[in-house]
């Protein structure tokens, strides 16, 4: 889908070559203040998982993970029970960050790339505590169908290491073309790791059949969160007359007559169908789905998501 080029530049982080430690420090400070101010309470991560240590049993409730069924208690009581588990304080979180050329676009307050980097900062803040480790794999574009660049950043514990990971992600150059999202997700499956949390950050514009299967394999062993980054112009076109648009992945330039209501309607319908297919694939894979937009307060949306996850957990569900 082509994306608008003739737009007012949004507020954004500095360009890749200009990203300074001071800018990233301010971003981390903003994340820390907002998340610590709105998410008070006991230890909890972004995606509270079921843990790994056995705890007490309780009656099954709709929405519980059937893999946690306590069959001996169920047999004794003739009522379905699930086994509570105690959260593991030393979790390992891996991020798959898609930095295809389509992420270097935005018509809202931020570029999509900047929202992705900011999401990495928030995830690092929420997971690096109590000795938890965080690592990442980063994928960049592949011009003319060639192989993309895949970078692996090893999982380490500590805030200093998390800050280094953030700097590495923020400093990754966006290359022309689209990265192979399926191959990027598969990097989280190899080598096999102990159960943990896997987060995929992307606009998911690659056809779902290319990344759906790797995501389902990932979900077998890990709790998976998909962070979808969206710009409003990818959902609908404004009525601004003739609008030059360019596909950042191919460089193709077109002129679109946005005054045509039929064209705007067809564009919106196609965009809605595309996003619906993405959501359906993520749902089939069993991934939690968080959508962040460039024209909204992405940090507030993340806070609401974490609060909803915690609320679901207190009711006995994990998602």
Short mmCIF file of N, CA and C in Angstrom, two decimals, residues 175-301:
data_model
loop_
_atom_site.label_atom_id
_atom_site.label_comp_id
_atom_site.label_asym_id
_atom_site.label_seq_id
_atom_site.Cartn_x
_atom_site.Cartn_y
_atom_site.Cartn_z
N UNK A 175 17.10 0.44 6.03
CA UNK A 175 17.52 0.21 4.64
C UNK A 175 16.29 0.12 3.73
N UNK A 176 16.45 0.42 2.45
CA UNK A 176 15.32 0.29 1.53
C UNK A 176 14.82 -1.15 1.48
N UNK A 177 13.52 -1.30 1.25
CA UNK A 177 12.94 -2.63 1.12
C UNK A 177 12.32 -3.11 2.41
N UNK A 178 11.84 -4.35 2.40
CA UNK A 178 11.15 -4.94 3.54
C UNK A 178 11.96 -6.08 4.10
N UNK A 179 12.06 -6.13 5.41
CA UNK A 179 12.75 -7.25 6.05
C UNK A 179 11.83 -8.48 6.03
N UNK A 180 12.43 -9.63 6.18
CA UNK A 180 11.68 -10.90 6.23
C UNK A 180 11.19 -11.10 7.66
N UNK A 181 9.93 -10.72 7.90
CA UNK A 181 9.40 -10.79 9.27
C UNK A 181 9.34 -12.23 9.76
N UNK A 182 9.03 -13.17 8.86
CA UNK A 182 8.99 -14.58 9.27
C UNK A 182 10.35 -15.06 9.74
N UNK A 183 11.41 -14.69 9.00
CA UNK A 183 12.76 -15.08 9.41
C UNK A 183 13.15 -14.40 10.71
N UNK A 184 12.70 -13.16 10.89
CA UNK A 184 13.01 -12.42 12.12
C UNK A 184 12.38 -13.11 13.32
N UNK A 185 11.11 -13.50 13.19
CA UNK A 185 10.43 -14.20 14.29
C UNK A 185 11.08 -15.55 14.55
N UNK A 186 11.49 -16.22 13.48
CA UNK A 186 12.13 -17.54 13.65
C UNK A 186 13.43 -17.44 14.45
N UNK A 187 14.09 -16.26 14.40
CA UNK A 187 15.31 -16.10 15.19
C UNK A 187 15.04 -16.20 16.69
N UNK A 188 13.78 -15.95 17.09
CA UNK A 188 13.42 -16.09 18.50
C UNK A 188 13.17 -17.55 18.86
N UNK A 189 12.98 -18.39 17.85
CA UNK A 189 12.78 -19.82 18.09
C UNK A 189 14.09 -20.59 18.15
N UNK A 190 15.17 -19.97 17.71
CA UNK A 190 16.47 -20.64 17.67
C UNK A 190 17.52 -19.79 18.37
N UNK A 191 18.30 -20.40 19.28
CA UNK A 191 18.13 -21.76 19.77
C UNK A 191 16.96 -21.84 20.75
N UNK A 192 16.46 -23.06 21.03
CA UNK A 192 15.35 -23.20 21.99
C UNK A 192 15.74 -22.63 23.35
N UNK A 193 14.83 -21.88 23.95
CA UNK A 193 15.10 -21.26 25.25
C UNK A 193 14.04 -21.67 26.26
N UNK A 194 14.33 -21.44 27.52
CA UNK A 194 13.35 -21.68 28.57
C UNK A 194 12.16 -20.76 28.35
N UNK A 195 11.02 -21.15 28.88
CA UNK A 195 9.79 -20.39 28.70
C UNK A 195 9.98 -18.95 29.17
N UNK A 196 9.54 -18.00 28.36
CA UNK A 196 9.67 -16.59 28.69
C UNK A 196 8.66 -15.75 27.92
N UNK A 197 9.03 -14.53 27.63
CA UNK A 197 8.15 -13.60 26.91
C UNK A 197 8.83 -13.21 25.61
N UNK A 198 8.09 -13.24 24.52
CA UNK A 198 8.58 -12.82 23.21
C UNK A 198 7.68 -11.70 22.70
N UNK A 199 8.29 -10.62 22.24
CA UNK A 199 7.55 -9.46 21.76
C UNK A 199 7.97 -9.17 20.33
N UNK A 200 7.01 -9.05 19.43
CA UNK A 200 7.27 -8.73 18.03
C UNK A 200 6.74 -7.33 17.76
N UNK A 201 7.63 -6.42 17.36
CA UNK A 201 7.26 -5.03 17.08
C UNK A 201 7.38 -4.80 15.58
N UNK A 202 6.27 -4.48 14.93
CA UNK A 202 6.26 -4.34 13.48
C UNK A 202 4.98 -3.64 13.05
N UNK A 203 4.92 -3.23 11.78
CA UNK A 203 3.64 -2.78 11.22
C UNK A 203 2.88 -3.94 10.59
N UNK A 204 3.51 -5.12 10.51
CA UNK A 204 2.90 -6.36 10.04
C UNK A 204 2.29 -6.21 8.64
N UNK A 205 2.89 -5.35 7.81
CA UNK A 205 2.38 -5.17 6.46
C UNK A 205 2.81 -6.28 5.51
N UNK A 206 3.77 -7.09 5.93
CA UNK A 206 4.13 -8.27 5.15
C UNK A 206 2.96 -9.24 5.15
N UNK A 207 2.70 -9.96 4.05
CA UNK A 207 1.57 -10.90 4.01
C UNK A 207 1.57 -11.84 5.20
N UNK A 208 0.41 -12.02 5.87
CA UNK A 208 0.34 -12.85 7.08
C UNK A 208 0.85 -14.27 6.88
N UNK A 209 0.72 -14.82 5.69
CA UNK A 209 1.18 -16.19 5.49
C UNK A 209 2.69 -16.31 5.60
N UNK A 210 3.40 -15.20 5.56
CA UNK A 210 4.86 -15.24 5.67
C UNK A 210 5.34 -15.25 7.12
N UNK A 211 4.52 -14.73 8.04
CA UNK A 211 4.97 -14.68 9.43
C UNK A 211 4.03 -15.39 10.40
N UNK A 212 2.86 -15.83 9.94
CA UNK A 212 1.91 -16.48 10.84
C UNK A 212 2.41 -17.78 11.43
N UNK A 213 2.98 -18.65 10.58
CA UNK A 213 3.46 -19.95 11.07
C UNK A 213 4.60 -19.80 12.07
N UNK A 214 5.64 -18.99 11.79
CA UNK A 214 6.69 -18.79 12.80
C UNK A 214 6.14 -18.25 14.12
N UNK A 215 5.12 -17.39 14.04
CA UNK A 215 4.55 -16.83 15.26
C UNK A 215 3.83 -17.91 16.06
N UNK A 216 3.15 -18.82 15.37
CA UNK A 216 2.47 -19.91 16.06
C UNK A 216 3.47 -20.84 16.72
N UNK A 217 4.59 -21.09 16.04
CA UNK A 217 5.64 -21.92 16.66
C UNK A 217 6.19 -21.24 17.90
N UNK A 218 6.34 -19.94 17.85
CA UNK A 218 6.87 -19.20 19.00
C UNK A 218 5.92 -19.29 20.18
N UNK A 219 4.62 -19.27 19.91
CA UNK A 219 3.61 -19.28 20.97
C UNK A 219 3.55 -20.62 21.71
N UNK A 220 4.05 -21.67 21.09
CA UNK A 220 4.02 -22.98 21.74
C UNK A 220 4.81 -22.96 23.04
N UNK A 221 5.89 -22.21 23.05
CA UNK A 221 6.77 -22.22 24.22
C UNK A 221 6.74 -20.93 25.02
N UNK A 222 6.37 -19.82 24.40
CA UNK A 222 6.49 -18.52 25.06
C UNK A 222 5.16 -17.76 25.07
N UNK A 223 5.05 -16.83 26.01
CA UNK A 223 3.97 -15.85 25.95
C UNK A 223 4.36 -14.80 24.92
N UNK A 224 3.48 -14.53 23.96
CA UNK A 224 3.81 -13.69 22.83
C UNK A 224 2.95 -12.43 22.84
N UNK A 225 3.61 -11.31 22.64
CA UNK A 225 2.93 -10.02 22.48
C UNK A 225 3.29 -9.45 21.12
N UNK A 226 2.29 -9.07 20.34
CA UNK A 226 2.51 -8.42 19.05
C UNK A 226 2.18 -6.94 19.19
N UNK A 227 3.17 -6.09 18.96
CA UNK A 227 2.97 -4.64 19.01
C UNK A 227 2.88 -4.15 17.57
N UNK A 228 1.68 -3.76 17.17
CA UNK A 228 1.44 -3.30 15.80
C UNK A 228 1.50 -1.78 15.76
N UNK A 229 2.37 -1.23 14.92
CA UNK A 229 2.55 0.22 14.79
C UNK A 229 1.81 0.69 13.54
N UNK A 230 0.90 1.67 13.74
CA UNK A 230 0.01 2.09 12.66
C UNK A 230 0.03 3.61 12.54
N UNK A 231 -0.05 4.09 11.29
CA UNK A 231 -0.21 5.52 11.01
C UNK A 231 -1.62 5.74 10.45
N UNK A 232 -2.27 6.85 10.80
CA UNK A 232 -3.65 7.07 10.34
C UNK A 232 -3.80 7.09 8.83
N UNK A 233 -2.76 7.52 8.10
CA UNK A 233 -2.87 7.57 6.63
C UNK A 233 -2.85 6.18 6.02
N UNK A 234 -2.49 5.17 6.81
CA UNK A 234 -2.57 3.79 6.34
C UNK A 234 -3.97 3.24 6.48
N UNK A 235 -4.84 3.98 7.15
CA UNK A 235 -6.22 3.53 7.36
C UNK A 235 -7.21 4.28 6.49
N UNK A 236 -6.93 5.53 6.18
CA UNK A 236 -7.83 6.33 5.34
C UNK A 236 -7.06 7.50 4.74
N UNK A 237 -7.54 7.97 3.59
CA UNK A 237 -6.92 9.10 2.90
C UNK A 237 -7.70 10.38 3.20
N UNK A 238 -7.00 11.50 3.38
CA UNK A 238 -7.68 12.78 3.57
C UNK A 238 -8.10 13.35 2.21
N UNK A 239 -9.09 14.21 2.21
CA UNK A 239 -9.53 14.89 0.99
C UNK A 239 -8.70 16.15 0.82
N UNK A 240 -7.54 16.02 0.12
CA UNK A 240 -6.62 17.14 -0.07
C UNK A 240 -6.26 17.33 -1.53
N UNK A 241 -7.11 16.83 -2.43
CA UNK A 241 -6.83 16.98 -3.85
C UNK A 241 -5.79 15.98 -4.33
N UNK A 242 -4.97 16.39 -5.29
CA UNK A 242 -3.94 15.50 -5.82
C UNK A 242 -2.82 15.37 -4.79
N UNK A 243 -2.54 14.14 -4.40
CA UNK A 243 -1.56 13.87 -3.35
C UNK A 243 -0.46 12.96 -3.89
N UNK A 244 0.79 13.43 -3.92
CA UNK A 244 1.90 12.53 -4.30
C UNK A 244 2.13 11.51 -3.18
N UNK A 245 2.19 10.26 -3.54
CA UNK A 245 2.45 9.21 -2.56
C UNK A 245 3.61 8.35 -3.07
N UNK A 246 4.38 7.83 -2.14
CA UNK A 246 5.54 7.02 -2.50
C UNK A 246 5.56 5.78 -1.61
N UNK A 247 5.90 4.66 -2.19
CA UNK A 247 6.10 3.43 -1.43
C UNK A 247 7.55 3.42 -0.96
N UNK A 248 7.83 3.55 0.34
CA UNK A 248 9.21 3.63 0.82
C UNK A 248 10.00 2.37 0.59
N UNK A 249 9.34 1.25 0.35
CA UNK A 249 10.05 -0.01 0.16
C UNK A 249 10.50 -0.21 -1.28
N UNK A 250 9.76 0.37 -2.25
CA UNK A 250 10.13 0.21 -3.66
C UNK A 250 10.56 1.51 -4.29
N UNK A 251 10.21 2.65 -3.69
CA UNK A 251 10.53 3.94 -4.25
C UNK A 251 9.57 4.39 -5.33
N UNK A 252 8.53 3.62 -5.61
CA UNK A 252 7.57 3.98 -6.65
C UNK A 252 6.75 5.20 -6.21
N UNK A 253 6.62 6.16 -7.14
CA UNK A 253 5.90 7.40 -6.87
C UNK A 253 4.64 7.45 -7.72
N UNK A 254 3.53 7.82 -7.08
CA UNK A 254 2.25 7.94 -7.77
C UNK A 254 1.57 9.23 -7.33
N UNK A 255 0.65 9.70 -8.16
CA UNK A 255 -0.20 10.82 -7.79
C UNK A 255 -1.63 10.32 -7.66
N UNK A 256 -2.25 10.59 -6.52
CA UNK A 256 -3.57 10.07 -6.21
C UNK A 256 -4.54 11.24 -6.07
N UNK A 257 -5.69 11.13 -6.74
CA UNK A 257 -6.73 12.17 -6.64
C UNK A 257 -7.61 11.85 -5.43
N UNK A 258 -7.26 12.44 -4.29
CA UNK A 258 -7.98 12.13 -3.05
C UNK A 258 -9.34 12.79 -2.98
N UNK A 259 -9.65 13.69 -3.92
CA UNK A 259 -10.98 14.31 -3.93
C UNK A 259 -12.05 13.34 -4.40
N UNK A 260 -11.66 12.20 -4.96
CA UNK A 260 -12.60 11.19 -5.43
C UNK A 260 -13.12 10.41 -4.23
N UNK A 261 -14.41 10.57 -3.85
CA UNK A 261 -14.93 9.86 -2.67
C UNK A 261 -14.92 8.35 -2.85
N UNK A 262 -15.11 7.88 -4.09
CA UNK A 262 -15.08 6.44 -4.33
C UNK A 262 -13.71 5.86 -4.06
N UNK A 263 -12.65 6.58 -4.46
CA UNK A 263 -11.30 6.11 -4.21
C UNK A 263 -11.02 6.08 -2.71
N UNK A 264 -11.43 7.13 -2.00
CA UNK A 264 -11.19 7.15 -0.54
C UNK A 264 -11.94 6.01 0.14
N UNK A 265 -13.15 5.72 -0.34
CA UNK A 265 -13.92 4.62 0.26
C UNK A 265 -13.25 3.28 0.01
N UNK A 266 -12.82 3.05 -1.24
CA UNK A 266 -12.16 1.78 -1.56
C UNK A 266 -10.86 1.63 -0.79
N UNK A 267 -10.12 2.72 -0.64
CA UNK A 267 -8.87 2.69 0.13
C UNK A 267 -9.16 2.29 1.57
N UNK A 268 -10.17 2.93 2.19
CA UNK A 268 -10.51 2.63 3.58
C UNK A 268 -10.97 1.19 3.74
N UNK A 269 -11.74 0.69 2.76
CA UNK A 269 -12.22 -0.69 2.84
C UNK A 269 -11.05 -1.67 2.72
N UNK A 270 -10.12 -1.38 1.78
CA UNK A 270 -8.96 -2.26 1.62
C UNK A 270 -8.08 -2.23 2.86
N UNK A 271 -7.90 -1.04 3.44
CA UNK A 271 -7.08 -0.93 4.65
C UNK A 271 -7.72 -1.67 5.81
N UNK A 272 -9.05 -1.56 5.95
CA UNK A 272 -9.75 -2.25 7.03
C UNK A 272 -9.63 -3.76 6.86
N UNK A 273 -9.74 -4.24 5.60
CA UNK A 273 -9.60 -5.67 5.35
C UNK A 273 -8.19 -6.15 5.67
N UNK A 274 -7.20 -5.32 5.33
CA UNK A 274 -5.81 -5.67 5.62
C UNK A 274 -5.57 -5.77 7.12
N UNK A 275 -6.03 -4.79 7.87
CA UNK A 275 -5.85 -4.81 9.33
C UNK A 275 -6.65 -5.94 9.97
N UNK A 276 -7.80 -6.23 9.41
CA UNK A 276 -8.58 -7.35 9.93
C UNK A 276 -7.86 -8.67 9.74
N UNK A 277 -7.20 -8.84 8.58
CA UNK A 277 -6.45 -10.06 8.32
C UNK A 277 -5.26 -10.18 9.28
N UNK A 278 -4.61 -9.05 9.57
CA UNK A 278 -3.49 -9.06 10.51
C UNK A 278 -3.97 -9.46 11.90
N UNK A 279 -5.08 -8.84 12.35
CA UNK A 279 -5.62 -9.15 13.68
C UNK A 279 -6.05 -10.61 13.77
N UNK A 280 -6.65 -11.13 12.70
CA UNK A 280 -7.10 -12.52 12.71
C UNK A 280 -5.91 -13.48 12.80
N UNK A 281 -4.83 -13.18 12.08
CA UNK A 281 -3.65 -14.04 12.12
C UNK A 281 -3.00 -14.01 13.50
N UNK A 282 -2.95 -12.83 14.12
CA UNK A 282 -2.39 -12.74 15.46
C UNK A 282 -3.26 -13.49 16.47
N UNK A 283 -4.57 -13.40 16.29
CA UNK A 283 -5.49 -14.12 17.18
C UNK A 283 -5.32 -15.62 17.01
N UNK A 284 -5.18 -16.08 15.77
CA UNK A 284 -4.98 -17.51 15.52
C UNK A 284 -3.68 -18.01 16.15
N UNK A 285 -2.67 -17.15 16.12
CA UNK A 285 -1.38 -17.52 16.70
C UNK A 285 -1.40 -17.50 18.23
N UNK A 286 -2.45 -16.94 18.82
CA UNK A 286 -2.54 -16.88 20.28
C UNK A 286 -1.73 -15.76 20.90
N UNK A 287 -1.39 -14.74 20.11
CA UNK A 287 -0.59 -13.62 20.62
C UNK A 287 -1.48 -12.53 21.18
N UNK A 288 -1.05 -11.92 22.27
CA UNK A 288 -1.70 -10.71 22.75
C UNK A 288 -1.39 -9.59 21.75
N UNK A 289 -2.35 -8.71 21.54
CA UNK A 289 -2.24 -7.72 20.45
C UNK A 289 -2.37 -6.31 21.01
N UNK A 290 -1.31 -5.52 20.82
CA UNK A 290 -1.30 -4.12 21.25
C UNK A 290 -1.06 -3.26 20.02
N UNK A 291 -1.99 -2.35 19.73
CA UNK A 291 -1.84 -1.46 18.58
C UNK A 291 -1.45 -0.07 19.07
N UNK A 292 -0.35 0.45 18.54
CA UNK A 292 0.12 1.79 18.86
C UNK A 292 0.06 2.64 17.60
N UNK A 293 -0.51 3.86 17.73
CA UNK A 293 -0.68 4.75 16.58
C UNK A 293 0.23 5.97 16.72
N UNK A 294 0.64 6.49 15.56
CA UNK A 294 1.53 7.64 15.56
C UNK A 294 0.81 8.93 15.91
N UNK A 295 -0.52 8.93 15.90
CA UNK A 295 -1.28 10.15 16.20
C UNK A 295 -1.93 10.10 17.57
N UNK A 296 -1.54 9.14 18.39
CA UNK A 296 -2.10 9.01 19.73
C UNK A 296 -0.98 9.00 20.77
N UNK A 297 -1.38 9.09 22.03
CA UNK A 297 -0.42 8.96 23.13
C UNK A 297 -0.10 7.48 23.28
N UNK A 298 0.97 7.03 22.63
CA UNK A 298 1.30 5.62 22.62
C UNK A 298 1.61 5.10 24.02
N UNK A 299 2.17 5.95 24.86
CA UNK A 299 2.52 5.52 26.21
C UNK A 299 1.26 5.28 27.04
N UNK A 300 0.25 6.14 26.87
CA UNK A 300 -1.01 5.93 27.58
C UNK A 300 -1.70 4.66 27.10
N UNK A 301 -1.65 4.40 25.79
CA UNK A 301 -2.23 3.16 25.26
C UNK A 301 -1.52 1.95 25.85
#
